[in-house]
């Protein structure tokens, strides 16, 4: 069997990523999060458990403070996040996840576990583990879990 052209590898990897994300969001919509979008998940991960300022969120996502602020405003409107004074510096506003935000993240984690299990059922657990190990070998550690995909896929 001849080798595939080089351009197919990134397209297949992106297609796998897109398939997982689209299926996850279809599931989230049925579980009470119909307005949740992939950019929201990236932003909620950037907010983290300690909270973050809009500038910090922008840096973590690789987008401008204004783009991060727009996404944060949407998260606030949807009830996934809230703003509060920073106890260490009254001039700063921190964005924190609400219980609804934590619920969406918990449901996302469970959904990804189920999607991975489906891939294991289709491909075999050993092949999925091998794929994950192979990707860990070729993806530099410092970029493996970067959140700034929006900086090259489009705005947050």
PDB file of N, CA, C and O in Angstrom, residues 56-122:
ATOM      1  N   UNK A  56      -5.147  37.606  31.724  1.00  0.00           N
ATOM      2  CA  UNK A  56      -4.565  36.268  31.920  1.00  0.00           C
ATOM      3  C   UNK A  56      -5.242  35.245  31.011  1.00  0.00           C
ATOM      4  O   UNK A  56      -4.575  34.393  30.419  1.00  0.00           O
ATOM      5  N   UNK A  57      -6.548  35.342  30.888  1.00  0.00           N
ATOM      6  CA  UNK A  57      -7.282  34.419  30.018  1.00  0.00           C
ATOM      7  C   UNK A  57      -6.818  34.596  28.586  1.00  0.00           C
ATOM      8  O   UNK A  57      -6.560  33.618  27.877  1.00  0.00           O
ATOM      9  N   UNK A  58      -6.682  35.848  28.159  1.00  0.00           N
ATOM     10  CA  UNK A  58      -6.191  36.122  26.806  1.00  0.00           C
ATOM     11  C   UNK A  58      -4.819  35.540  26.566  1.00  0.00           C
ATOM     12  O   UNK A  58      -4.574  34.914  25.518  1.00  0.00           O
ATOM     13  N   UNK A  59      -3.899  35.712  27.512  1.00  0.00           N
ATOM     14  CA  UNK A  59      -2.544  35.147  27.376  1.00  0.00           C
ATOM     15  C   UNK A  59      -2.592  33.629  27.277  1.00  0.00           C
ATOM     16  O   UNK A  59      -1.911  33.026  26.454  1.00  0.00           O
ATOM     17  N   UNK A  60      -3.395  33.006  28.129  1.00  0.00           N
ATOM     18  CA  UNK A  60      -3.479  31.541  28.130  1.00  0.00           C
ATOM     19  C   UNK A  60      -4.083  31.000  26.841  1.00  0.00           C
ATOM     20  O   UNK A  60      -3.749  29.900  26.408  1.00  0.00           O
ATOM     21  N   UNK A  61      -4.985  31.769  26.234  1.00  0.00           N
ATOM     22  CA  UNK A  61      -5.627  31.335  24.992  1.00  0.00           C
ATOM     23  C   UNK A  61      -4.874  31.798  23.754  1.00  0.00           C
ATOM     24  O   UNK A  61      -5.168  31.349  22.648  1.00  0.00           O
ATOM     25  N   UNK A  62      -3.937  32.728  23.934  1.00  0.00           N
ATOM     26  CA  UNK A  62      -3.209  33.255  22.787  1.00  0.00           C
ATOM     27  C   UNK A  62      -4.044  34.224  21.971  1.00  0.00           C
ATOM     28  O   UNK A  62      -3.886  34.306  20.755  1.00  0.00           O
ATOM     29  N   UNK A  63      -4.946  34.946  22.639  1.00  0.00           N
ATOM     30  CA  UNK A  63      -5.782  35.933  21.968  1.00  0.00           C
ATOM     31  C   UNK A  63      -5.650  37.271  22.701  1.00  0.00           C
ATOM     32  O   UNK A  63      -5.104  37.334  23.794  1.00  0.00           O
ATOM     33  N   UNK A  64      -6.170  38.322  22.090  1.00  0.00           N
ATOM     34  CA  UNK A  64      -6.110  39.637  22.719  1.00  0.00           C
ATOM     35  C   UNK A  64      -7.001  39.681  23.957  1.00  0.00           C
ATOM     36  O   UNK A  64      -7.924  38.871  24.118  1.00  0.00           O
ATOM     37  N   UNK A  65      -6.714  40.667  24.806  1.00  0.00           N
ATOM     38  CA  UNK A  65      -7.546  40.881  25.992  1.00  0.00           C
ATOM     39  C   UNK A  65      -8.989  41.159  25.565  1.00  0.00           C
ATOM     40  O   UNK A  65      -9.937  40.698  26.201  1.00  0.00           O
ATOM     41  N   UNK A  66      -9.158  41.878  24.448  1.00  0.00           N
ATOM     42  CA  UNK A  66     -10.497  42.210  23.961  1.00  0.00           C
ATOM     43  C   UNK A  66     -11.239  40.940  23.510  1.00  0.00           C
ATOM     44  O   UNK A  66     -12.425  40.770  23.809  1.00  0.00           O
ATOM     45  N   UNK A  67     -10.550  40.053  22.795  1.00  0.00           N
ATOM     46  CA  UNK A  67     -11.185  38.801  22.355  1.00  0.00           C
ATOM     47  C   UNK A  67     -11.539  37.938  23.560  1.00  0.00           C
ATOM     48  O   UNK A  67     -12.624  37.350  23.620  1.00  0.00           O
ATOM     49  N   UNK A  68     -10.630  37.875  24.526  1.00  0.00           N
ATOM     50  CA  UNK A  68     -10.910  37.115  25.743  1.00  0.00           C
ATOM     51  C   UNK A  68     -12.096  37.733  26.478  1.00  0.00           C
ATOM     52  O   UNK A  68     -12.977  37.025  26.965  1.00  0.00           O
ATOM     53  N   UNK A  69     -12.129  39.068  26.547  1.00  0.00           N
ATOM     54  CA  UNK A  69     -13.229  39.754  27.217  1.00  0.00           C
ATOM     55  C   UNK A  69     -14.572  39.460  26.567  1.00  0.00           C
ATOM     56  O   UNK A  69     -15.584  39.283  27.254  1.00  0.00           O
ATOM     57  N   UNK A  70     -14.583  39.360  25.245  1.00  0.00           N
ATOM     58  CA  UNK A  70     -15.820  39.040  24.534  1.00  0.00           C
ATOM     59  C   UNK A  70     -16.309  37.633  24.900  1.00  0.00           C
ATOM     60  O   UNK A  70     -17.499  37.420  25.152  1.00  0.00           O
ATOM     61  N   UNK A  71     -15.374  36.682  24.955  1.00  0.00           N
ATOM     62  CA  UNK A  71     -15.742  35.318  25.338  1.00  0.00           C
ATOM     63  C   UNK A  71     -16.190  35.273  26.795  1.00  0.00           C
ATOM     64  O   UNK A  71     -17.176  34.611  27.129  1.00  0.00           O
ATOM     65  N   UNK A  72     -15.486  35.994  27.659  1.00  0.00           N
ATOM     66  CA  UNK A  72     -15.876  36.051  29.072  1.00  0.00           C
ATOM     67  C   UNK A  72     -17.274  36.641  29.202  1.00  0.00           C
ATOM     68  O   UNK A  72     -18.107  36.121  29.967  1.00  0.00           O
ATOM     69  N   UNK A  73     -17.554  37.711  28.468  1.00  0.00           N
ATOM     70  CA  UNK A  73     -18.897  38.308  28.520  1.00  0.00           C
ATOM     71  C   UNK A  73     -19.958  37.282  28.141  1.00  0.00           C
ATOM     72  O   UNK A  73     -21.033  37.231  28.761  1.00  0.00           O
ATOM     73  N   UNK A  74     -19.662  36.450  27.151  1.00  0.00           N
ATOM     74  CA  UNK A  74     -20.617  35.417  26.742  1.00  0.00           C
ATOM     75  C   UNK A  74     -20.775  34.374  27.854  1.00  0.00           C
ATOM     76  O   UNK A  74     -21.888  33.927  28.140  1.00  0.00           O
ATOM     77  N   UNK A  75     -19.668  33.979  28.487  1.00  0.00           N
ATOM     78  CA  UNK A  75     -19.743  33.022  29.596  1.00  0.00           C
ATOM     79  C   UNK A  75     -20.558  33.592  30.756  1.00  0.00           C
ATOM     80  O   UNK A  75     -21.328  32.868  31.398  1.00  0.00           O
ATOM     81  N   UNK A  76     -20.402  34.891  31.021  1.00  0.00           N
ATOM     82  CA  UNK A  76     -21.181  35.540  32.075  1.00  0.00           C
ATOM     83  C   UNK A  76     -22.667  35.507  31.718  1.00  0.00           C
ATOM     84  O   UNK A  76     -23.508  35.164  32.563  1.00  0.00           O
ATOM     85  N   UNK A  77     -22.986  35.847  30.476  1.00  0.00           N
ATOM     86  CA  UNK A  77     -24.388  35.889  30.040  1.00  0.00           C
ATOM     87  C   UNK A  77     -25.038  34.508  30.099  1.00  0.00           C
ATOM     88  O   UNK A  77     -26.234  34.394  30.389  1.00  0.00           O
ATOM     89  N   UNK A  78     -24.255  33.461  29.852  1.00  0.00           N
ATOM     90  CA  UNK A  78     -24.789  32.103  29.865  1.00  0.00           C
ATOM     91  C   UNK A  78     -24.789  31.475  31.263  1.00  0.00           C
ATOM     92  O   UNK A  78     -25.282  30.363  31.445  1.00  0.00           O
ATOM     93  N   UNK A  79     -24.207  32.182  32.237  1.00  0.00           N
ATOM     94  CA  UNK A  79     -24.197  31.676  33.601  1.00  0.00           C
ATOM     95  C   UNK A  79     -23.067  30.708  33.912  1.00  0.00           C
ATOM     96  O   UNK A  79     -23.091  30.038  34.948  1.00  0.00           O
ATOM     97  N   UNK A  80     -22.047  30.647  33.058  1.00  0.00           N
ATOM     98  CA  UNK A  80     -20.912  29.749  33.288  1.00  0.00           C
ATOM     99  C   UNK A  80     -19.815  30.385  34.139  1.00  0.00           C
ATOM    100  O   UNK A  80     -18.958  29.691  34.670  1.00  0.00           O
ATOM    101  N   UNK A  81     -19.830  31.713  34.227  1.00  0.00           N
ATOM    102  CA  UNK A  81     -18.779  32.418  34.962  1.00  0.00           C
ATOM    103  C   UNK A  81     -19.380  33.647  35.626  1.00  0.00           C
ATOM    104  O   UNK A  81     -20.502  34.072  35.306  1.00  0.00           O
ATOM    105  N   UNK A  82     -18.608  34.201  36.557  1.00  0.00           N
ATOM    106  CA  UNK A  82     -18.993  35.439  37.233  1.00  0.00           C
ATOM    107  C   UNK A  82     -17.734  36.245  37.508  1.00  0.00           C
ATOM    108  O   UNK A  82     -16.630  35.687  37.569  1.00  0.00           O
ATOM    109  N   UNK A  83     -17.894  37.544  37.650  1.00  0.00           N
ATOM    110  CA  UNK A  83     -16.775  38.429  37.978  1.00  0.00           C
ATOM    111  C   UNK A  83     -16.846  38.787  39.453  1.00  0.00           C
ATOM    112  O   UNK A  83     -17.925  38.952  40.008  1.00  0.00           O
ATOM    113  N   UNK A  84     -15.669  38.929  40.041  1.00  0.00           N
ATOM    114  CA  UNK A  84     -15.591  39.339  41.445  1.00  0.00           C
ATOM    115  C   UNK A  84     -14.317  40.141  41.643  1.00  0.00           C
ATOM    116  O   UNK A  84     -13.366  40.020  40.863  1.00  0.00           O
ATOM    117  N   UNK A  85     -14.300  40.958  42.689  1.00  0.00           N
ATOM    118  CA  UNK A  85     -13.085  41.694  43.022  1.00  0.00           C
ATOM    119  C   UNK A  85     -11.992  40.711  43.415  1.00  0.00           C
ATOM    120  O   UNK A  85     -12.254  39.688  44.057  1.00  0.00           O
ATOM    121  N   UNK A  86     -10.778  41.031  43.029  1.00  0.00           N
ATOM    122  CA  UNK A  86      -9.617  40.239  43.429  1.00  0.00           C
ATOM    123  C   UNK A  86      -9.294  40.604  44.875  1.00  0.00           C
ATOM    124  O   UNK A  86      -9.047  41.768  45.176  1.00  0.00           O
ATOM    125  N   UNK A  87      -9.334  39.634  45.804  1.00  0.00           N
ATOM    126  CA  UNK A  87      -9.064  39.968  47.208  1.00  0.00           C
ATOM    127  C   UNK A  87      -7.658  40.518  47.439  1.00  0.00           C
ATOM    128  O   UNK A  87      -7.426  41.247  48.397  1.00  0.00           O
ATOM    129  N   UNK A  88      -6.723  40.215  46.533  1.00  0.00           N
ATOM    130  CA  UNK A  88      -5.354  40.693  46.688  1.00  0.00           C
ATOM    131  C   UNK A  88      -5.142  42.074  46.077  1.00  0.00           C
ATOM    132  O   UNK A  88      -4.160  42.743  46.382  1.00  0.00           O
ATOM    133  N   UNK A  89      -6.058  42.506  45.181  1.00  0.00           N
ATOM    134  CA  UNK A  89      -5.893  43.786  44.498  1.00  0.00           C
ATOM    135  C   UNK A  89      -7.268  44.272  44.042  1.00  0.00           C
ATOM    136  O   UNK A  89      -7.802  43.787  43.050  1.00  0.00           O
ATOM    137  N   UNK A  90      -7.830  45.223  44.766  1.00  0.00           N
ATOM    138  CA  UNK A  90      -9.198  45.688  44.500  1.00  0.00           C
ATOM    139  C   UNK A  90      -9.353  46.299  43.112  1.00  0.00           C
ATOM    140  O   UNK A  90     -10.469  46.444  42.624  1.00  0.00           O
ATOM    141  N   UNK A  91      -8.247  46.672  42.463  1.00  0.00           N
ATOM    142  CA  UNK A  91      -8.338  47.247  41.115  1.00  0.00           C
ATOM    143  C   UNK A  91      -8.602  46.190  40.052  1.00  0.00           C
ATOM    144  O   UNK A  91      -8.996  46.515  38.950  1.00  0.00           O
ATOM    145  N   UNK A  92      -8.352  44.938  40.402  1.00  0.00           N
ATOM    146  CA  UNK A  92      -8.502  43.848  39.428  1.00  0.00           C
ATOM    147  C   UNK A  92      -9.821  43.119  39.630  1.00  0.00           C
ATOM    148  O   UNK A  92     -10.293  42.976  40.742  1.00  0.00           O
ATOM    149  N   UNK A  93     -10.366  42.650  38.521  1.00  0.00           N
ATOM    150  CA  UNK A  93     -11.557  41.810  38.549  1.00  0.00           C
ATOM    151  C   UNK A  93     -11.149  40.408  38.122  1.00  0.00           C
ATOM    152  O   UNK A  93     -10.481  40.222  37.101  1.00  0.00           O
ATOM    153  N   UNK A  94     -11.525  39.434  38.914  1.00  0.00           N
ATOM    154  CA  UNK A  94     -11.266  38.038  38.572  1.00  0.00           C
ATOM    155  C   UNK A  94     -12.529  37.405  38.009  1.00  0.00           C
ATOM    156  O   UNK A  94     -13.637  37.708  38.465  1.00  0.00           O
ATOM    157  N   UNK A  95     -12.341  36.547  37.051  1.00  0.00           N
ATOM    158  CA  UNK A  95     -13.437  35.755  36.511  1.00  0.00           C
ATOM    159  C   UNK A  95     -13.335  34.386  37.157  1.00  0.00           C
ATOM    160  O   UNK A  95     -12.259  33.781  37.189  1.00  0.00           O
ATOM    161  N   UNK A  96     -14.449  33.921  37.706  1.00  0.00           N
ATOM    162  CA  UNK A  96     -14.522  32.601  38.327  1.00  0.00           C
ATOM    163  C   UNK A  96     -15.616  31.803  37.640  1.00  0.00           C
ATOM    164  O   UNK A  96     -16.599  32.360  37.163  1.00  0.00           O
ATOM    165  N   UNK A  97     -15.445  30.497  37.637  1.00  0.00           N
ATOM    166  CA  UNK A  97     -16.498  29.629  37.128  1.00  0.00           C
ATOM    167  C   UNK A  97     -17.613  29.534  38.160  1.00  0.00           C
ATOM    168  O   UNK A  97     -17.357  29.554  39.367  1.00  0.00           O
ATOM    169  N   UNK A  98     -18.823  29.429  37.682  1.00  0.00           N
ATOM    170  CA  UNK A  98     -19.976  29.195  38.553  1.00  0.00           C
ATOM    171  C   UNK A  98     -20.207  27.691  38.657  1.00  0.00           C
ATOM    172  O   UNK A  98     -19.540  26.895  37.980  1.00  0.00           O
ATOM    173  N   UNK A  99     -21.169  27.315  39.457  1.00  0.00           N
ATOM    174  CA  UNK A  99     -21.522  25.895  39.553  1.00  0.00           C
ATOM    175  C   UNK A  99     -21.927  25.357  38.190  1.00  0.00           C
ATOM    176  O   UNK A  99     -21.597  24.231  37.843  1.00  0.00           O
ATOM    177  N   UNK A 100     -22.624  26.173  37.391  1.00  0.00           N
ATOM    178  CA  UNK A 100     -23.009  25.764  36.032  1.00  0.00           C
ATOM    179  C   UNK A 100     -21.765  25.517  35.169  1.00  0.00           C
ATOM    180  O   UNK A 100     -21.724  24.581  34.377  1.00  0.00           O
ATOM    181  N   UNK A 101     -20.743  26.358  35.329  1.00  0.00           N
ATOM    182  CA  UNK A 101     -19.495  26.167  34.598  1.00  0.00           C
ATOM    183  C   UNK A 101     -18.808  24.870  34.995  1.00  0.00           C
ATOM    184  O   UNK A 101     -18.335  24.110  34.136  1.00  0.00           O
ATOM    185  N   UNK A 102     -18.743  24.621  36.298  1.00  0.00           N
ATOM    186  CA  UNK A 102     -18.142  23.364  36.766  1.00  0.00           C
ATOM    187  C   UNK A 102     -18.941  22.153  36.294  1.00  0.00           C
ATOM    188  O   UNK A 102     -18.363  21.115  35.957  1.00  0.00           O
ATOM    189  N   UNK A 103     -20.265  22.284  36.246  1.00  0.00           N
ATOM    190  CA  UNK A 103     -21.104  21.192  35.757  1.00  0.00           C
ATOM    191  C   UNK A 103     -20.778  20.897  34.292  1.00  0.00           C
ATOM    192  O   UNK A 103     -20.641  19.734  33.903  1.00  0.00           O
ATOM    193  N   UNK A 104     -20.653  21.948  33.488  1.00  0.00           N
ATOM    194  CA  UNK A 104     -20.329  21.750  32.064  1.00  0.00           C
ATOM    195  C   UNK A 104     -18.973  21.065  31.908  1.00  0.00           C
ATOM    196  O   UNK A 104     -18.823  20.156  31.079  1.00  0.00           O
ATOM    197  N   UNK A 105     -17.988  21.476  32.707  1.00  0.00           N
ATOM    198  CA  UNK A 105     -16.665  20.845  32.621  1.00  0.00           C
ATOM    199  C   UNK A 105     -16.714  19.388  33.071  1.00  0.00           C
ATOM    200  O   UNK A 105     -16.076  18.519  32.456  1.00  0.00           O
ATOM    201  N   UNK A 106     -17.462  19.102  34.125  1.00  0.00           N
ATOM    202  CA  UNK A 106     -17.574  17.714  34.595  1.00  0.00           C
ATOM    203  C   UNK A 106     -18.267  16.847  33.548  1.00  0.00           C
ATOM    204  O   UNK A 106     -17.839  15.711  33.276  1.00  0.00           O
ATOM    205  N   UNK A 107     -19.316  17.375  32.936  1.00  0.00           N
ATOM    206  CA  UNK A 107     -20.017  16.630  31.888  1.00  0.00           C
ATOM    207  C   UNK A 107     -19.116  16.445  30.666  1.00  0.00           C
ATOM    208  O   UNK A 107     -19.161  15.400  30.005  1.00  0.00           O
ATOM    209  N   UNK A 108     -18.292  17.446  30.368  1.00  0.00           N
ATOM    210  CA  UNK A 108     -17.340  17.332  29.260  1.00  0.00           C
ATOM    211  C   UNK A 108     -16.342  16.215  29.528  1.00  0.00           C
ATOM    212  O   UNK A 108     -16.062  15.400  28.646  1.00  0.00           O
ATOM    213  N   UNK A 109     -15.809  16.181  30.736  1.00  0.00           N
ATOM    214  CA  UNK A 109     -14.837  15.141  31.087  1.00  0.00           C
ATOM    215  C   UNK A 109     -15.461  13.753  30.960  1.00  0.00           C
ATOM    216  O   UNK A 109     -14.856  12.842  30.379  1.00  0.00           O
ATOM    217  N   UNK A 110     -16.679  13.596  31.473  1.00  0.00           N
ATOM    218  CA  UNK A 110     -17.367  12.307  31.363  1.00  0.00           C
ATOM    219  C   UNK A 110     -17.643  11.968  29.902  1.00  0.00           C
ATOM    220  O   UNK A 110     -17.495  10.812  29.479  1.00  0.00           O
ATOM    221  N   UNK A 111     -18.015  12.968  29.128  1.00  0.00           N
ATOM    222  CA  UNK A 111     -18.276  12.749  27.709  1.00  0.00           C
ATOM    223  C   UNK A 111     -17.037  12.322  26.957  1.00  0.00           C
ATOM    224  O   UNK A 111     -17.079  11.409  26.112  1.00  0.00           O
ATOM    225  N   UNK A 112     -15.906  12.958  27.252  1.00  0.00           N
ATOM    226  CA  UNK A 112     -14.656  12.556  26.599  1.00  0.00           C
ATOM    227  C   UNK A 112     -14.268  11.128  26.975  1.00  0.00           C
ATOM    228  O   UNK A 112     -13.760  10.375  26.147  1.00  0.00           O
ATOM    229  N   UNK A 113     -14.517  10.743  28.233  1.00  0.00           N
ATOM    230  CA  UNK A 113     -14.243   9.357  28.636  1.00  0.00           C
ATOM    231  C   UNK A 113     -15.095   8.378  27.821  1.00  0.00           C
ATOM    232  O   UNK A 113     -14.599   7.342  27.370  1.00  0.00           O
ATOM    233  N   UNK A 114     -16.356   8.721  27.627  1.00  0.00           N
ATOM    234  CA  UNK A 114     -17.235   7.844  26.840  1.00  0.00           C
ATOM    235  C   UNK A 114     -16.821   7.807  25.373  1.00  0.00           C
ATOM    236  O   UNK A 114     -16.847   6.739  24.741  1.00  0.00           O
ATOM    237  N   UNK A 115     -16.426   8.950  24.820  1.00  0.00           N
ATOM    238  CA  UNK A 115     -15.984   8.981  23.421  1.00  0.00           C
ATOM    239  C   UNK A 115     -14.700   8.170  23.241  1.00  0.00           C
ATOM    240  O   UNK A 115     -14.550   7.442  22.260  1.00  0.00           O
ATOM    241  N   UNK A 116     -13.802   8.279  24.201  1.00  0.00           N
ATOM    242  CA  UNK A 116     -12.576   7.471  24.132  1.00  0.00           C
ATOM    243  C   UNK A 116     -12.927   5.986  24.191  1.00  0.00           C
ATOM    244  O   UNK A 116     -12.351   5.174  23.462  1.00  0.00           O
ATOM    245  N   UNK A 117     -13.874   5.638  25.044  1.00  0.00           N
ATOM    246  CA  UNK A 117     -14.298   4.236  25.139  1.00  0.00           C
ATOM    247  C   UNK A 117     -14.887   3.754  23.812  1.00  0.00           C
ATOM    248  O   UNK A 117     -14.664   2.601  23.414  1.00  0.00           O
ATOM    249  N   UNK A 118     -15.609   4.628  23.120  1.00  0.00           N
ATOM    250  CA  UNK A 118     -16.143   4.263  21.800  1.00  0.00           C
ATOM    251  C   UNK A 118     -15.010   4.015  20.807  1.00  0.00           C
ATOM    252  O   UNK A 118     -15.071   3.077  20.008  1.00  0.00           O
ATOM    253  N   UNK A 119     -13.988   4.857  20.846  1.00  0.00           N
ATOM    254  CA  UNK A 119     -12.832   4.643  19.965  1.00  0.00           C
ATOM    255  C   UNK A 119     -12.149   3.325  20.316  1.00  0.00           C
ATOM    256  O   UNK A 119     -11.719   2.582  19.433  1.00  0.00           O
ATOM    257  N   UNK A 120     -12.058   3.021  21.615  1.00  0.00           N
ATOM    258  CA  UNK A 120     -11.462   1.751  22.035  1.00  0.00           C
ATOM    259  C   UNK A 120     -12.283   0.571  21.514  1.00  0.00           C
ATOM    260  O   UNK A 120     -11.725  -0.439  21.070  1.00  0.00           O
ATOM    261  N   UNK A 121     -13.592   0.697  21.567  1.00  0.00           N
ATOM    262  CA  UNK A 121     -14.453  -0.375  21.064  1.00  0.00           C
ATOM    263  C   UNK A 121     -14.287  -0.542  19.560  1.00  0.00           C
ATOM    264  O   UNK A 121     -14.304  -1.662  19.044  1.00  0.00           O
ATOM    265  N   UNK A 122     -14.125   0.559  18.838  1.00  0.00           N
ATOM    266  CA  UNK A 122     -14.007   0.504  17.376  1.00  0.00           C
ATOM    267  C   UNK A 122     -12.618   0.078  16.915  1.00  0.00           C
ATOM    268  O   UNK A 122     -12.480  -0.678  15.935  1.00  0.00           O
TER     269      UNK A 122
END
